[in-house]
GROMACS .gro file of C-alpha atoms in nm:
model
  199
    1MET     CA    1  14.363  18.493   0.523
    2LEU     CA    2  14.272  18.443   0.906
    3TYR     CA    3  14.568  18.563   1.198
    4TRP     CA    4  14.524  18.243   1.412
    5LYS     CA    5  14.712  17.978   1.528
    6TYR     CA    6  15.059  18.011   1.406
    7ASP     CA    7  15.014  18.333   1.253
    8ILE     CA    8  14.789  18.553   1.530
    9ASN     CA    9  15.126  18.833   1.543
   10MET     CA   10  15.144  18.877   1.156
   11GLU     CA   11  15.071  19.228   1.091
   12TYR     CA   12  15.081  19.151   0.640
   13CYS     CA   13  14.902  18.937   0.495
   14LYS     CA   14  15.143  18.622   0.308
   15PHE     CA   15  14.927  18.605   0.028
   16CYS     CA   16  14.916  18.929  -0.064
   17GLY     CA   17  15.125  19.234   0.169
   18ASP     CA   18  14.794  19.383   0.263
   19PRO     CA   19  14.808  19.533   0.614
   20ARG     CA   20  14.569  19.368   0.895
   21TYR     CA   21  14.508  19.655   1.100
   22LYS     CA   22  14.333  20.002   1.003
   23PRO     CA   23  14.565  20.301   1.009
   24THR     CA   24  14.548  20.544   1.294
   25LYS     CA   25  14.640  20.883   1.287
   26ASP     CA   26  14.850  20.978   1.617
   27ARG     CA   27  15.051  20.702   1.551
   28ASN     CA   28  15.167  20.732   1.935
   29SER     CA   29  14.846  20.625   2.080
   30ARG     CA   30  14.754  20.314   2.359
   31ARG     CA   31  14.459  20.276   2.226
   32LYS     CA   32  14.384  19.912   2.070
   33LYS     CA   33  14.477  19.811   1.699
   34SER     CA   34  14.169  19.776   1.455
   35SER     CA   35  14.125  19.494   1.236
   36TYR     CA   36  14.010  19.555   0.834
   37ALA     CA   37  13.719  19.295   0.928
   38VAL     CA   38  13.672  19.001   1.277
   39LEU     CA   39  13.503  18.625   1.190
   40ARG     CA   40  13.376  18.566   1.526
   41TYR     CA   41  13.384  18.215   1.628
   42LEU     CA   42  13.214  18.043   1.918
   43SER     CA   43  13.354  17.702   2.027
   44LEU     CA   44  13.157  17.398   1.992
   45THR     CA   45  13.249  17.137   2.280
   46PRO     CA   46  13.115  17.311   2.576
   47ARG     CA   47  12.798  17.339   2.386
   48LEU     CA   48  12.825  16.963   2.284
   49GLN     CA   49  12.896  16.868   2.698
   50ARG     CA   50  12.534  17.010   2.787
   51LEU     CA   51  12.343  16.857   2.543
   52TYR     CA   52  12.415  16.521   2.775
   53ALA     CA   53  12.537  16.770   3.052
   54SER     CA   54  12.135  16.892   3.068
   55PRO     CA   55  11.846  16.595   3.181
   56ALA     CA   56  11.615  16.744   2.893
   57THR     CA   57  11.828  16.671   2.602
   58ALA     CA   58  12.019  16.425   2.743
   59GLU     CA   59  11.744  16.153   2.722
   60HIS     CA   60  11.719  16.177   2.361
   61MET     CA   61  12.050  16.205   2.213
   62THR     CA   62  12.014  15.871   2.115
   63TRP     CA   63  11.638  15.901   1.977
   64HIS     CA   64  11.822  15.844   1.621
   65ALA     CA   65  11.984  15.405   1.646
   66CYS     CA   66  11.619  15.361   1.840
   67HIS     CA   67  11.299  15.488   1.594
   68ILE     CA   68  11.128  15.315   1.379
   69THR     CA   69  11.067  15.353   1.032
   70GLU     CA   70  10.828  15.242   0.802
   71GLU     CA   71  10.994  15.145   0.490
   72ASP     CA   72  11.015  15.389   0.237
   73SER     CA   73  10.930  15.711   0.466
   74MET     CA   74  11.118  15.980   0.569
   75CYS     CA   75  11.055  16.144   0.960
   76HIS     CA   76  11.410  16.217   1.004
   77SER     CA   77  11.758  16.256   0.875
   78SER     CA   78  11.864  15.909   0.990
   79ASP     CA   79  11.635  15.726   0.780
   80ALA     CA   80  11.800  15.814   0.451
   81GLU     CA   81  12.093  15.695   0.234
   82VAL     CA   82  12.362  15.886   0.293
   83TRP     CA   83  12.252  15.849   0.695
   84ARG     CA   84  12.316  15.442   0.651
   85HIS     CA   85  12.622  15.447   0.370
   86PHE     CA   86  12.842  15.630   0.635
   87ASP     CA   87  12.723  15.366   0.932
   88ARG     CA   88  12.832  15.123   0.711
   89THR     CA   89  13.146  15.328   0.598
   90HIS     CA   90  13.228  15.416   0.996
   91PRO     CA   91  13.112  15.111   1.215
   92ASP     CA   92  13.272  15.185   1.490
   93PHE     CA   93  13.178  15.436   1.534
   94THR     CA   94  12.818  15.353   1.442
   95LEU     CA   95  12.780  15.099   1.719
   96GLU     CA   96  12.827  15.351   1.976
   97PRO     CA   97  12.467  15.565   1.955
   98HIS     CA   98  12.606  15.857   2.147
   99HIS     CA   99  12.816  15.985   1.913
  100ILE     CA  100  12.694  16.307   1.761
  101ARG     CA  101  12.578  16.335   1.430
  102LEU     CA  102  12.599  16.725   1.270
  103GLY     CA  103  12.473  16.916   0.975
  104LEU     CA  104  12.627  17.210   0.840
  105CYS     CA  105  12.370  17.484   0.773
  106ILE     CA  106  12.603  17.876   0.586
  107ASP     CA  107  12.333  18.190   0.491
  108GLY     CA  108  12.371  18.517   0.399
  109PHE     CA  109  12.212  18.812   0.563
  110SER     CA  110  12.182  19.175   0.590
  111PRO     CA  111  12.236  19.250   0.907
  112HIS     CA  112  12.088  19.654   0.811
  113GLY     CA  113  11.699  19.519   0.741
  114GLN     CA  114  11.613  19.369   0.413
  115TYR     CA  115  11.643  19.671   0.173
  116ARG     CA  116  11.959  19.753   0.220
  117ARG     CA  117  12.152  19.516   0.071
  118THR     CA  118  12.531  19.613  -0.006
  119TYR     CA  119  12.636  19.423   0.290
  120LEU     CA  120  12.591  19.052   0.367
  121CYS     CA  121  12.668  18.896   0.622
  122TRP     CA  122  12.716  18.450   0.666
  123SER     CA  123  12.575  18.248   0.955
  124VAL     CA  124  12.714  17.982   0.999
  125ILE     CA  125  12.491  17.647   1.176
  126ILE     CA  126  12.554  17.311   1.330
  127THR     CA  127  12.208  17.124   1.411
  128PRO     CA  128  12.262  16.834   1.638
  129TYR     CA  129  12.102  16.508   1.426
  130ASN     CA  130  12.095  16.229   1.740
  131LEU     CA  131  11.798  16.444   1.854
  132PRO     CA  132  11.407  16.346   1.726
  133PRO     CA  133  11.274  16.579   1.483
  134GLY     CA  134  11.087  16.745   1.662
  135MET     CA  135  11.411  16.919   1.868
  136CYS     CA  136  11.666  16.913   1.650
  137MET     CA  137  11.475  17.142   1.400
  138LYS     CA  138  11.443  17.409   1.686
  139SER     CA  139  11.616  17.712   1.750
  140GLU     CA  140  11.814  17.688   2.068
  141TYR     CA  141  11.929  17.285   1.880
  142MET     CA  142  12.091  17.520   1.571
  143PHE     CA  143  12.437  17.647   1.725
  144LEU     CA  144  12.537  17.931   1.572
  145THR     CA  145  12.918  17.874   1.501
  146MET     CA  146  13.047  18.193   1.312
  147VAL     CA  147  12.958  18.495   1.179
  148ILE     CA  148  13.202  18.523   0.829
  149PRO     CA  149  13.188  18.932   0.806
  150GLY     CA  150  13.065  19.087   0.431
  151PRO     CA  151  13.054  19.327   0.224
  152SER     CA  152  12.965  18.965   0.023
  153ASN     CA  153  12.952  18.684  -0.059
  154PRO     CA  154  13.290  18.520   0.053
  155LYS     CA  155  13.192  18.225  -0.240
  156ARG     CA  156  13.531  18.027  -0.272
  157LEU     CA  157  13.708  18.202  -0.041
  158ILE     CA  158  13.418  18.009   0.259
  159VAL     CA  159  13.715  17.738   0.284
  160VAL     CA  160  13.959  18.027   0.491
  161TYR     CA  161  13.682  18.156   0.734
  162LEU     CA  162  13.584  17.738   0.770
  163GLU     CA  163  13.915  17.618   0.891
  164PRO     CA  164  13.853  17.750   1.304
  165LEU     CA  165  13.549  17.494   1.292
  166ILE     CA  166  13.669  17.297   1.026
  167ASP     CA  167  14.049  17.286   1.344
  168GLU     CA  168  13.787  17.158   1.601
  169LEU     CA  169  13.608  16.913   1.389
  170LEU     CA  170  13.892  16.739   1.317
  171GLN     CA  171  14.025  16.742   1.670
  172LEU     CA  172  13.680  16.578   1.827
  173TRP     CA  173  13.676  16.332   1.569
  174HIS     CA  174  14.076  16.201   1.562
  175VAL     CA  175  14.089  16.232   2.018
  176GLY     CA  176  13.697  16.283   2.126
  177VAL     CA  177  13.645  16.461   2.431
  178ARG     CA  178  13.483  16.358   2.765
  179MET     CA  179  13.199  16.437   2.862
  180HIS     CA  180  12.856  16.397   3.189
  181ASN     CA  181  12.631  16.226   3.022
  182HIS     CA  182  12.335  16.277   3.245
  183VAL     CA  183  12.124  15.948   3.147
  184THR     CA  184  12.415  15.666   3.162
  185LYS     CA  185  12.548  15.815   3.543
  186PRO     CA  186  12.808  15.835   3.716
  187GLY     CA  187  13.140  15.997   3.587
  188LEU     CA  188  13.281  16.173   3.266
  189HIS     CA  189  13.240  15.903   2.949
  190ASN     CA  190  13.363  15.915   2.589
  191ALA     CA  191  12.949  15.851   2.485
  192CYS     CA  192  12.967  16.121   2.293
  193GLY     CA  193  13.181  16.409   2.126
  194PHE     CA  194  13.343  16.167   1.861
  195ASP     CA  195  13.559  15.786   1.882
  196VAL     CA  196  13.814  15.905   2.084
  197ASP     CA  197  13.984  15.579   1.933
  198ARG     CA  198  14.040  15.625   1.576
  199GLU     CA  199  14.360  15.625   1.397
   0.00000   0.00000   0.00000
């Protein structure tokens, strides 16, 4: 269970009754309570806004819509049948090439090195696929959004951990976000994020 939104003030799990905080030896202590586990979440929206605010990346954010690839070859995700299916399913989204398309990757790693695998963490990385292949696979454009705590594979519980990210992505999809586009100028545009008028 995540203690956020409506459950932020709860001290016990509403499903199993386990405590949220580790017990303290001194009940009168003024020290901050220590949680059993902490999910580290880094908001995605400000980083997406910076893609258009920076002249180094803003001009490349429509590459996926402009490039031409030979028939039966694939050099980018935009050449895939899945991308074309999305374009057919959401034509209003596709009309605006500044809308951001994202890829999600989840990978487990051992923070204590390769020889000690008793504790694993899981990183959740978002990649904007608007950029050309030479850019979108570089580490500076792979946005670490959260680190899921261990000690083991979250398996089916991963949906619980992904709630903050899903919430932010739904907010972007349904409401959108205003951002400054360095290429098209002047002022703020709805040219990025996700469609503002979507129902």
